[in-house]
Coordinates of C-alpha atoms in Angstrom, one line a residue:
Chain V
M1 CA -2.7 32.8 77.1
K2 CA 1.0 32.0 76.6
N3 CA 0.5 28.9 78.5
I4 CA -2.3 27.7 76.3
E5 CA -0.2 28.5 73.2
E6 CA 2.6 26.4 74.6
Q7 CA 0.3 23.6 75.3
L8 CA -1.1 23.8 71.7
K9 CA 2.4 23.8 70.3
N10 CA 3.1 20.6 72.2
L11 CA 0.1 18.8 70.8
P12 CA 1.2 15.4 69.5
K13 CA 2.3 15.2 65.8
A14 CA 1.9 11.9 64.1
K15 CA 4.7 10.5 62.1
M16 CA 3.7 9.0 58.8
P17 CA 4.5 5.2 58.9
L18 CA 7.3 4.2 56.5
T19 CA 5.0 1.5 54.8
A20 CA 2.4 4.2 54.1
D21 CA 5.1 6.5 52.7
L22 CA 6.4 3.7 50.5
K23 CA 3.0 2.8 49.4
I24 CA 2.2 6.3 48.3
R25 CA 5.5 6.7 46.6
I26 CA 5.0 3.5 44.6
M27 CA 1.6 4.7 43.6
I28 CA 3.0 8.0 42.5
Y29 CA 5.8 6.2 40.5
R30 CA 3.2 4.0 38.9
L31 CA 1.1 7.0 37.9
Q32 CA 4.1 8.7 36.6
W33 CA 5.1 5.7 34.5
R34 CA 1.5 5.4 33.2
K35 CA 1.5 9.0 32.3
Y36 CA 4.8 8.6 30.5
A37 CA 3.6 5.5 28.7
E38 CA 0.4 7.3 27.6
K39 CA 2.5 10.1 26.2
Q40 CA 4.7 7.5 24.4
N41 CA 1.6 5.8 23.1
I42 CA 0.2 9.2 21.9
F43 CA 3.6 9.8 20.3
R44 CA 3.5 6.4 18.7
L45 CA 0.0 6.9 17.5
F46 CA 1.0 10.3 16.1
S47 CA 4.1 8.8 14.5
R48 CA 2.0 6.0 13.0
K49 CA -0.5 8.4 11.7
M50 CA 2.2 10.5 10.3
A51 CA 3.9 7.5 8.9
Y52 CA 0.7 6.4 7.1
A53 CA 0.2 9.9 5.8
F54 CA 3.8 10.2 4.7
A55 CA 3.7 6.7 3.1
S56 CA 0.5 7.7 1.3
V57 CA 2.0 10.9 0.0
L58 CA 5.1 9.1 -1.0
L59 CA 3.1 6.5 -2.8
L60 CA 1.0 9.1 -4.6
A61 CA 4.0 11.1 -5.5
S62 CA 5.9 8.0 -6.7
T63 CA 2.9 6.9 -8.7
V64 CA 2.9 10.1 -10.5
S65 CA 6.4 11.3 -10.4
V66 CA 8.3 8.0 -11.1
P67 CA 6.6 7.3 -14.4
A68 CA 6.8 10.9 -15.3
F69 CA 10.5 10.9 -14.5
A70 CA 11.0 7.7 -16.4
Y71 CA 9.1 8.9 -19.3
A72 CA 10.6 12.3 -19.6
S73 CA 14.2 11.8 -18.6
P74 CA 16.8 10.9 -21.3
G75 CA 18.9 9.8 -18.4
V76 CA 16.7 6.7 -18.0
V77 CA 18.6 4.5 -20.5
K78 CA 18.5 0.8 -21.3
G79 CA 19.8 -1.0 -18.2
N80 CA 18.1 1.5 -15.9
P81 CA 15.5 -0.1 -13.6
F82 CA 12.9 2.5 -14.8
Y83 CA 13.6 1.9 -18.5
P84 CA 10.9 -0.8 -19.0
L85 CA 8.4 1.6 -17.5
K86 CA 9.5 4.2 -20.0
I87 CA 9.1 1.8 -22.9
L88 CA 5.7 0.7 -21.5
L89 CA 4.5 4.3 -21.3
E90 CA 5.6 4.9 -24.9
K91 CA 3.8 1.8 -26.0
A92 CA 0.7 2.9 -24.2
E93 CA 1.0 6.3 -25.9
L94 CA 1.1 4.5 -29.2
A95 CA -1.7 2.2 -28.3
I96 CA -4.2 5.1 -28.0
P97 CA -6.0 5.5 -31.3
K98 CA -4.9 8.6 -33.1
S99 CA -4.4 10.0 -36.6
N100 CA -1.5 8.8 -38.8
E101 CA 0.2 12.2 -38.5
A102 CA 0.1 12.0 -34.7
E103 CA 1.4 8.5 -34.8
A104 CA 4.3 9.5 -37.1
K105 CA 5.1 12.4 -34.7
I106 CA 5.2 9.9 -31.8
Y107 CA 7.5 7.6 -33.7
E108 CA 9.8 10.6 -34.5
K109 CA 9.7 11.6 -30.9
N110 CA 10.7 8.1 -29.9
V111 CA 13.6 8.2 -32.4
S112 CA 14.8 11.4 -30.8
R113 CA 14.4 9.8 -27.4
R114 CA 16.4 6.7 -28.4
L115 CA 19.1 8.8 -29.9
A116 CA 19.3 11.0 -26.8
E117 CA 19.7 7.7 -24.7
A118 CA 22.3 6.5 -27.2
E119 CA 24.2 9.7 -26.7
I120 CA 24.3 9.1 -23.0
L121 CA 25.2 5.4 -23.4
S122 CA 28.0 6.3 -25.8
K123 CA 29.7 8.2 -23.0
Q124 CA 29.6 5.2 -20.7
T125 CA 31.8 2.2 -20.7
G126 CA 31.9 -1.3 -19.3
G127 CA 29.2 -3.9 -18.6
K128 CA 26.6 -4.3 -21.3
T129 CA 26.8 -0.7 -22.4
A130 CA 27.8 -1.6 -26.0
D131 CA 24.9 -4.0 -26.3
Y132 CA 22.5 -1.5 -24.8
L133 CA 23.8 1.1 -27.2
V134 CA 23.4 -1.2 -30.2
E135 CA 19.9 -2.1 -29.1
T136 CA 18.9 1.5 -28.5
V137 CA 20.2 2.7 -31.9
N138 CA 18.6 -0.2 -33.7
Q139 CA 15.3 0.6 -31.9
A140 CA 15.7 4.2 -33.2
Q141 CA 16.3 2.8 -36.7
T142 CA 13.1 0.7 -36.4
D143 CA 11.0 3.7 -35.2
K144 CA 12.5 5.8 -37.9
E145 CA 11.4 3.4 -40.5
K146 CA 7.9 3.1 -39.0
A147 CA 7.6 6.9 -39.0
S148 CA 8.8 7.1 -42.7
A149 CA 6.3 4.4 -43.7
I150 CA 3.4 6.2 -42.1
I151 CA 4.5 9.6 -43.6
S152 CA 4.9 8.0 -47.1
G153 CA 1.5 6.3 -46.7
L154 CA -0.2 9.6 -46.1
G155 CA 0.0 10.5 -49.7
E156 CA -1.7 13.8 -50.7
T157 CA -3.1 14.2 -47.3
K158 CA 0.2 15.2 -45.8
D159 CA 0.3 18.3 -43.7
A160 CA 3.1 20.6 -44.7
G161 CA 3.4 21.7 -41.1
L162 CA 4.0 18.1 -40.0
L163 CA 6.7 17.6 -42.7
K164 CA 8.4 20.8 -41.6
K165 CA 8.3 19.7 -38.0
I166 CA 9.7 16.3 -38.8
D167 CA 12.4 17.8 -40.9
Q168 CA 13.5 20.0 -38.0
T169 CA 13.4 16.9 -35.7
E170 CA 15.6 15.1 -38.2
K171 CA 18.2 17.8 -37.9
Q172 CA 18.4 17.3 -34.2
Q173 CA 18.5 13.5 -34.6
E174 CA 21.4 13.9 -37.1
A175 CA 23.3 16.0 -34.6
L176 CA 22.7 13.4 -31.8
I177 CA 23.7 10.3 -33.8
K178 CA 26.9 12.1 -35.0
Q179 CA 27.7 12.9 -31.4
V180 CA 27.2 9.2 -30.6
A181 CA 29.6 8.3 -33.4
Q182 CA 32.2 10.7 -32.1
N183 CA 31.8 9.4 -28.6
V184 CA 32.2 5.8 -29.4
G185 CA 35.0 6.3 -32.0
L186 CA 36.3 4.0 -34.7
E187 CA 37.7 1.7 -32.0
A188 CA 34.3 0.6 -31.0
S189 CA 33.2 -2.9 -31.8
D190 CA 31.9 -3.7 -35.3
K191 CA 28.3 -4.1 -34.2
V192 CA 28.4 -0.6 -32.6
V193 CA 30.0 1.0 -35.6
N194 CA 27.7 -0.7 -38.0
S195 CA 24.6 0.2 -36.1
V196 CA 25.6 3.8 -35.6
S197 CA 26.8 4.1 -39.1
L198 CA 23.5 2.8 -40.5
M199 CA 21.6 5.3 -38.4
I200 CA 23.8 8.2 -39.5
S201 CA 23.3 7.2 -43.2
T202 CA 19.5 7.0 -42.7
I203 CA 19.1 10.3 -40.8
S204 CA 21.8 12.3 -42.6
D205 CA 20.3 11.4 -45.9
K206 CA 16.8 12.4 -44.8
A207 CA 18.1 15.5 -43.1
N208 CA 19.9 16.6 -46.2
K209 CA 16.8 16.2 -48.2
A210 CA 14.9 18.2 -45.6
D211 CA 17.5 20.9 -46.0
K212 CA 16.9 21.1 -49.7
R213 CA 13.1 21.1 -49.2
L214 CA 13.3 23.9 -46.7
D215 CA 15.6 25.9 -48.8
S216 CA 13.4 25.6 -51.8
E217 CA 10.3 26.5 -49.8
E218 CA 12.0 29.6 -48.5
T219 CA 13.1 30.8 -51.9
S220 CA 9.8 29.8 -53.6
P221 CA 7.5 32.7 -54.4
K222 CA 4.6 30.3 -53.8
G223 CA 5.8 29.4 -50.4
N224 CA 2.3 29.1 -48.9
V225 CA 2.5 25.5 -47.8
G226 CA -1.0 25.7 -46.4
D227 CA -2.9 25.4 -49.7
S228 CA -3.3 22.2 -51.6
K229 CA -1.0 23.3 -54.4
G230 CA 1.7 24.1 -51.9
M231 CA 1.1 20.8 -50.3
R232 CA 1.5 19.0 -53.6
N233 CA 4.7 21.0 -54.3
V234 CA 6.2 20.0 -51.0
E235 CA 5.2 16.4 -51.5
Q236 CA 6.5 16.4 -55.0
R237 CA 9.8 17.8 -53.9
R238 CA 10.0 15.2 -51.2
T239 CA 9.3 12.4 -53.6
E240 CA 11.8 13.8 -56.1
A241 CA 14.4 14.1 -53.5
T242 CA 13.8 10.6 -52.4
S243 CA 13.9 9.2 -55.9
S244 CA 16.8 11.3 -57.1
E245 CA 19.2 10.1 -54.4
S246 CA 19.8 6.6 -53.3
M247 CA 19.6 5.7 -49.6
P248 CA 22.1 3.4 -48.1
I249 CA 19.3 1.7 -46.2
P250 CA 16.1 2.2 -48.2
D251 CA 13.1 2.9 -46.1
T252 CA 9.8 1.2 -46.4
R253 CA 8.9 3.2 -49.5
D254 CA 11.9 1.9 -51.2
E255 CA 11.1 -1.6 -50.0
A256 CA 7.8 -1.3 -51.6
I257 CA 9.4 -0.2 -54.8
A258 CA 12.1 -2.9 -54.5
T259 CA 9.6 -5.7 -54.3
Q260 CA 8.0 -4.5 -57.5
T261 CA 11.2 -3.9 -59.5
P262 CA 13.2 -6.9 -60.7
K263 CA 16.8 -6.5 -59.8
S264 CA 19.8 -7.5 -61.8
P265 CA 22.6 -9.0 -59.6
I266 CA 25.3 -6.6 -58.4
D267 CA 28.8 -7.3 -59.4
L268 CA 29.8 -8.1 -55.8
G269 CA 33.3 -9.1 -56.9
A270 CA 33.9 -5.8 -58.5
E271 CA 32.5 -4.0 -55.5
K272 CA 34.8 -5.9 -53.2
K273 CA 37.8 -5.0 -55.3
K274 CA 36.8 -1.3 -55.2
L275 CA 36.6 -1.6 -51.4
D276 CA 40.0 -3.2 -51.3
E277 CA 41.3 -0.2 -53.3
M278 CA 39.5 2.2 -51.0
A279 CA 41.1 0.6 -48.0
K280 CA 44.5 1.2 -49.5
T281 CA 43.8 4.8 -50.2
I282 CA 42.9 5.7 -46.7
K283 CA 45.3 8.5 -45.8
Q284 CA 46.9 9.2 -42.4
D285 CA 46.2 12.9 -42.9
D286 CA 42.5 12.2 -43.2
F287 CA 42.4 10.0 -40.1
P288 CA 45.0 11.1 -37.7
G289 CA 46.4 9.0 -34.9
K290 CA 45.3 5.4 -35.1
G291 CA 42.2 6.4 -37.0
A292 CA 43.5 5.4 -40.4
D293 CA 44.9 2.1 -39.2
T294 CA 41.7 1.3 -37.3
L295 CA 39.5 2.1 -40.3
R296 CA 41.8 0.2 -42.6
A297 CA 41.8 -2.8 -40.3
K298 CA 38.0 -2.7 -40.1
L299 CA 37.7 -2.5 -43.9
E300 CA 40.1 -5.3 -44.4
T301 CA 38.3 -7.5 -41.9
R302 CA 35.1 -6.9 -43.7
N303 CA 36.7 -7.5 -47.1
K304 CA 38.0 -10.8 -45.9
K305 CA 34.6 -11.8 -44.6
T306 CA 33.1 -10.6 -48.0
S307 CA 35.6 -12.8 -49.9
Q308 CA 34.7 -15.7 -47.6
A309 CA 31.0 -15.1 -48.2
L310 CA 31.5 -14.9 -51.9
D311 CA 33.5 -18.1 -51.9
E312 CA 30.7 -19.8 -50.0
G313 CA 28.2 -18.5 -52.4
N314 CA 26.4 -16.5 -49.7
L315 CA 25.7 -13.5 -51.8
G316 CA 23.2 -12.0 -49.4
K317 CA 25.8 -11.8 -46.7
A318 CA 28.5 -10.6 -49.1
E319 CA 26.2 -7.8 -50.3
E320 CA 25.4 -6.9 -46.7
L321 CA 29.1 -6.7 -45.8
I322 CA 29.8 -4.5 -48.9
K323 CA 27.0 -2.2 -47.9
E324 CA 28.4 -2.1 -44.3
S325 CA 31.8 -1.2 -45.7
H326 CA 30.4 1.5 -47.8
R327 CA 28.5 3.0 -44.9
L328 CA 31.7 2.8 -42.8
M329 CA 33.6 4.7 -45.4
D330 CA 30.9 7.2 -45.8
N331 CA 30.6 7.9 -42.1
A332 CA 34.1 7.1 -40.8
K333 CA 34.8 10.8 -40.4
F334 CA 32.0 11.1 -37.8
F335 CA 33.6 8.5 -35.6
L336 CA 36.8 10.5 -35.3
K337 CA 37.2 11.8 -31.8
S338 CA 38.0 15.5 -31.5
D339 CA 41.4 16.5 -30.4
P340 CA 41.1 19.1 -27.6
A341 CA 44.7 20.3 -28.3
E342 CA 44.0 20.9 -31.9
P343 CA 42.7 24.3 -32.8
G344 CA 39.3 24.1 -34.3
G345 CA 37.6 22.4 -31.5
K346 CA 35.2 19.6 -31.5
N347 CA 34.0 19.9 -35.1
K348 CA 37.5 19.9 -36.5
K349 CA 37.9 16.9 -38.7
P350 CA 41.0 15.8 -40.6
G351 CA 40.9 17.7 -43.8
V352 CA 37.2 18.3 -43.4
S353 CA 35.5 21.3 -41.9
V354 CA 32.3 20.0 -40.5
Q355 CA 29.7 22.6 -39.8
P356 CA 26.5 21.8 -38.0
N357 CA 23.8 20.7 -40.4
E358 CA 26.4 20.4 -43.1
K359 CA 27.5 17.2 -44.5
P360 CA 31.2 17.2 -44.9
K361 CA 33.0 16.0 -48.0
D362 CA 34.1 12.4 -47.7
P363 CA 37.8 11.9 -47.4
V364 CA 37.4 8.9 -49.7
E365 CA 35.4 11.0 -52.1
R366 CA 38.1 13.6 -52.1
S367 CA 40.8 11.0 -52.7
K368 CA 38.9 9.0 -55.3
G369 CA 36.8 11.7 -56.8
T370 CA 33.7 9.6 -56.4
S371 CA 31.4 9.0 -53.5
T372 CA 30.9 5.5 -52.2
K373 CA 27.3 6.1 -52.5
E374 CA 27.7 6.9 -56.1
T375 CA 29.6 3.8 -56.6
L376 CA 26.7 1.8 -55.4
N377 CA 24.2 4.0 -57.2
N378 CA 25.9 3.4 -60.5
K379 CA 24.9 -0.1 -59.9
E380 CA 21.5 -1.5 -59.4
K381 CA 20.1 -0.8 -56.0
P382 CA 20.8 -3.8 -53.8
K383 CA 17.9 -5.9 -53.0
S384 CA 18.7 -6.1 -49.3
K385 CA 17.1 -3.6 -47.0
G386 CA 19.9 -3.3 -44.5
H387 CA 21.5 -5.7 -42.2
R388 CA 18.5 -6.1 -40.0
N389 CA 16.2 -6.7 -42.9
N390 CA 18.5 -9.2 -44.4
N391 CA 16.9 -12.2 -43.0
Chain X
M1 CA 9.6 27.3 48.9
M2 CA 10.6 25.0 46.0
D3 CA 11.5 26.2 42.6
K4 CA 9.2 26.0 39.6
N5 CA 10.8 22.9 38.2
S6 CA 10.4 20.9 41.4
S7 CA 9.0 17.5 40.7
F8 CA 5.8 16.3 42.4
L9 CA 7.8 13.8 44.5
D10 CA 9.9 16.7 45.9
Y11 CA 6.7 18.3 47.0
Y12 CA 5.4 15.0 48.4
G13 CA 8.5 14.6 50.5
Q14 CA 8.1 18.1 51.9
F15 CA 4.4 18.0 52.7
K16 CA 3.6 14.3 53.3
A17 CA 4.0 14.6 57.1
K18 CA 1.9 17.8 57.3
I19 CA -0.9 16.3 55.2
Y20 CA -0.9 13.1 57.2
N21 CA -1.0 15.0 60.4
Y22 CA -3.8 17.2 59.1
C23 CA -5.9 14.1 58.2
W24 CA -5.0 12.3 61.4
Y25 CA -6.3 15.1 63.6
R26 CA -9.5 15.2 61.6
V27 CA -10.4 11.5 61.5
N28 CA -10.4 10.9 65.2
F29 CA -6.7 10.0 65.1
D30 CA -7.4 6.9 63.0
R31 CA -4.1 6.0 61.6
E32 CA -5.4 3.8 58.7
I33 CA -8.0 6.3 57.6
A34 CA -5.3 9.0 57.8
E35 CA -3.0 6.9 55.6
D36 CA -5.7 6.2 53.1
L37 CA -6.8 9.8 53.0
T38 CA -3.2 11.1 52.6
S39 CA -2.6 8.6 49.8
D40 CA -5.8 9.7 48.1
I41 CA -5.0 13.4 48.5
F42 CA -1.5 13.0 46.9
I43 CA -2.8 10.9 44.1
K44 CA -5.5 13.4 43.4
A45 CA -2.9 16.2 43.6
F46 CA -0.7 14.2 41.2
S47 CA -3.5 13.8 38.7
S48 CA -4.2 17.6 38.8
Y49 CA -0.5 18.5 38.9
G50 CA -0.6 19.5 35.3
S51 CA -3.0 22.2 36.0
F52 CA -1.1 23.5 39.1
D53 CA 0.0 27.0 38.7
Q54 CA 3.7 26.9 39.7
D55 CA 3.6 30.6 40.6
R56 CA 1.2 29.8 43.4
P57 CA 2.4 28.2 46.7
F58 CA 2.1 24.4 46.6
Q59 CA 1.2 24.3 50.3
A60 CA -2.0 26.3 49.9
W61 CA -2.9 24.1 46.9
I62 CA -2.3 20.8 48.6
Y63 CA -4.1 21.8 51.7
A64 CA -7.0 23.0 49.7
I65 CA -7.2 19.6 48.1
A66 CA -6.8 17.9 51.5
R67 CA -9.6 20.0 52.9
N68 CA -12.0 19.3 50.0
H69 CA -11.1 15.6 50.2
L70 CA -11.9 15.5 53.9
I71 CA -15.2 17.2 53.3
N72 CA -16.0 14.5 50.7
H73 CA -14.9 11.9 53.2
Y74 CA -17.1 13.2 55.9
R75 CA -20.0 13.4 53.5
K76 CA -19.5 9.8 52.5
S77 CA -19.0 8.5 56.0
G78 CA -22.1 10.5 57.2
R79 CA -20.2 12.3 60.0
E80 CA -19.3 15.9 60.2
V81 CA -17.4 16.0 63.5
P82 CA -14.0 14.4 63.4
L83 CA -13.2 14.9 67.0
D84 CA -15.5 13.7 69.6
D85 CA -15.5 13.7 73.3
S86 CA -16.7 10.1 73.4
I87 CA -13.6 8.7 71.8
D88 CA -10.5 8.0 73.6
F89 CA -7.5 10.1 73.2
P90 CA -6.1 8.8 69.9
I91 CA -2.4 8.8 70.7
D92 CA -1.9 5.1 70.6
S93 CA 1.8 5.0 70.1
H94 CA 4.1 4.5 73.0
A95 CA 5.9 7.8 72.4
A96 CA 2.7 9.7 72.1
K97 CA 1.4 8.2 75.2
V98 CA 4.5 9.3 77.0
H99 CA 4.2 12.8 75.9
A100 CA 0.5 13.1 76.2
S101 CA -0.5 14.6 79.4
I102 CA -3.8 15.1 81.0
E103 CA -3.6 18.8 80.1
M104 CA -3.2 18.0 76.5
E105 CA -6.2 15.6 76.7
K106 CA -8.2 18.5 78.1
V107 CA -7.0 20.8 75.4
L108 CA -7.9 18.4 72.7
S109 CA -11.3 17.7 74.3
V110 CA -12.1 21.4 74.3
I111 CA -10.9 21.8 70.7
A112 CA -13.2 19.0 69.8
T113 CA -16.1 20.9 71.1
M114 CA -15.3 24.1 69.1
D115 CA -16.9 24.9 65.7
G116 CA -15.1 23.8 62.6
Y117 CA -13.7 27.1 61.7
C118 CA -12.1 27.7 65.1
R119 CA -10.8 24.2 65.3
D120 CA -9.3 24.4 61.8
V121 CA -7.6 27.7 62.6
L122 CA -6.2 26.5 65.9
L123 CA -4.9 23.1 64.5
M124 CA -3.4 24.8 61.4
K125 CA -1.7 27.3 63.5
Y126 CA -0.3 25.1 66.3
V127 CA -0.2 21.6 64.9
D128 CA 0.5 22.2 61.2
G129 CA 2.7 25.2 62.0
L130 CA 1.1 27.5 59.4
D131 CA 1.0 31.3 59.8
S132 CA -2.1 33.3 59.5
K133 CA -1.5 34.2 55.9
E134 CA -1.1 30.6 54.8
I135 CA -4.2 29.7 56.8
A136 CA -6.1 32.5 55.1
Q137 CA -5.0 31.2 51.6
I138 CA -6.1 27.6 52.4
L139 CA -9.4 28.6 53.9
G140 CA -10.1 31.3 51.4
K141 CA -10.3 34.1 54.0
N142 CA -8.3 37.2 54.4
D143 CA -5.4 37.4 56.8
G144 CA -7.1 39.8 59.2
A145 CA -10.1 37.6 59.5
V146 CA -8.0 34.6 60.3
R147 CA -6.1 36.5 63.0
T148 CA -9.3 37.6 64.6
Q149 CA -10.6 34.1 64.4
L150 CA -7.5 32.7 65.9
S151 CA -7.6 35.2 68.8
R152 CA -11.2 34.4 69.4
A153 CA -10.5 30.7 69.3
L154 CA -7.7 31.0 71.9
S155 CA -10.0 33.1 74.2
I156 CA -12.7 30.4 73.9
L157 CA -10.2 27.7 74.6
K158 CA -8.8 29.6 77.6
E159 CA -12.2 30.2 79.0
K160 CA -13.3 26.6 78.6
L161 CA -10.1 25.2 80.2
E162 CA -10.3 27.6 83.1
Y163 CA -14.0 26.6 83.5
E164 CA -13.1 23.0 83.5
K165 CA -10.4 23.6 86.3
H166 CA -13.0 25.2 88.5

């Protein structure tokens, strides 16, 4: 048996030829590569599918979120790539048919938006920031006038709730525009100061009237604004407040009145002389640092321009310049930058304690004993409706 | 025994000669057919390598594939018996011829007359160098049965060789 086993163990064993070995190895390598390539293709397919899915989600998200962001964010200011989209959405919102009250609310909302943008722009410097700021504030002014025109056009149908809401909005707008003024300072260019000053005058005046209205509503025993009588009272008070005080820049209601009332010419020469006197009375205590000098320089420049306009017989321009000067005097205090070192904080003004929602006493008024507004009010109301309406 | 992370090419290097030899003995020592069969077997194994359980011995797995592939090959070629008396001794290489003796020719001739099970057991044991346990795994039998079969095959072979002497 052992002999047989030995013979079996010695049976020939074939050696695989090298060519066959190489052939098989190459085939295995090829298969391995094909398998790897298939995996890669699967991965690519997966990636492509994922990429499509991701792109779709991104597109959907951007379609919704980008306009929403642009629309809602005050950070999207003029000069931002999304700003045109924001304006477009606002226009679309206005294009949808709605009640007058709703339209007025939208305009008021847009004013608040513009002022919030202006507040952001006022902190920035360089580039076209100043131009953007002026355009933004002017747009706010336009929207404000539109809102006022709609509200005044409502007549007896005005909703007391709407008025109250608008009054509250105006308080916020007032705070915003004053903050803008403080941020830009008196050193800002004339166009910025003029624009901001005009807006302050418009809003402050309206806000103060709103204060009075709200105060009287709170103290009134018949404070139920929901009934028609209450409505009439509110409206009456609003009309009275409007008619009893002059507005530096009359709104559309005033414009309507203005077109009906013949005006006697203002003594522009006398007004100019008063402004010259005012420029001389600007005290260093009231406008610390370079404030007094800057304000004086600005007034003097305007007065020179006014003289030139008067000499040329361009009364409209002279009148406009005088109005600008008055507004500047009225609102100069808001352009003073707060001194962090000075106790009293941000609201500390030279010789004036400015409380939120409280209109401080004018430095000029204190020095002269008369308000610049009163100075103009003693005269006939100017025919011009503001520098933008001048043409 | 290779570790679990061994690549297919490592296994190929280890078992290519055994599988080639296995095929060569079962296709009437036809070198070309043996090469083709070996190639097919390894390609088939590679395609199924993903399903191969690394805890199991690769040898048993590759031999099982080889065996099934050979059965398919016989079926296709219409022949069941790979070794035949009528064919010449297949050792056509010079070296093989040198080593081949008349005795070996007789042994192979007797093996060729045995039934498939006995022939497989003998060739696996003495040509492929597998032990009874490995043969049992490949053939799907138990170890004892393979040993018994092996003993029986050797007895038959001895008897036939002695008979041929006389």
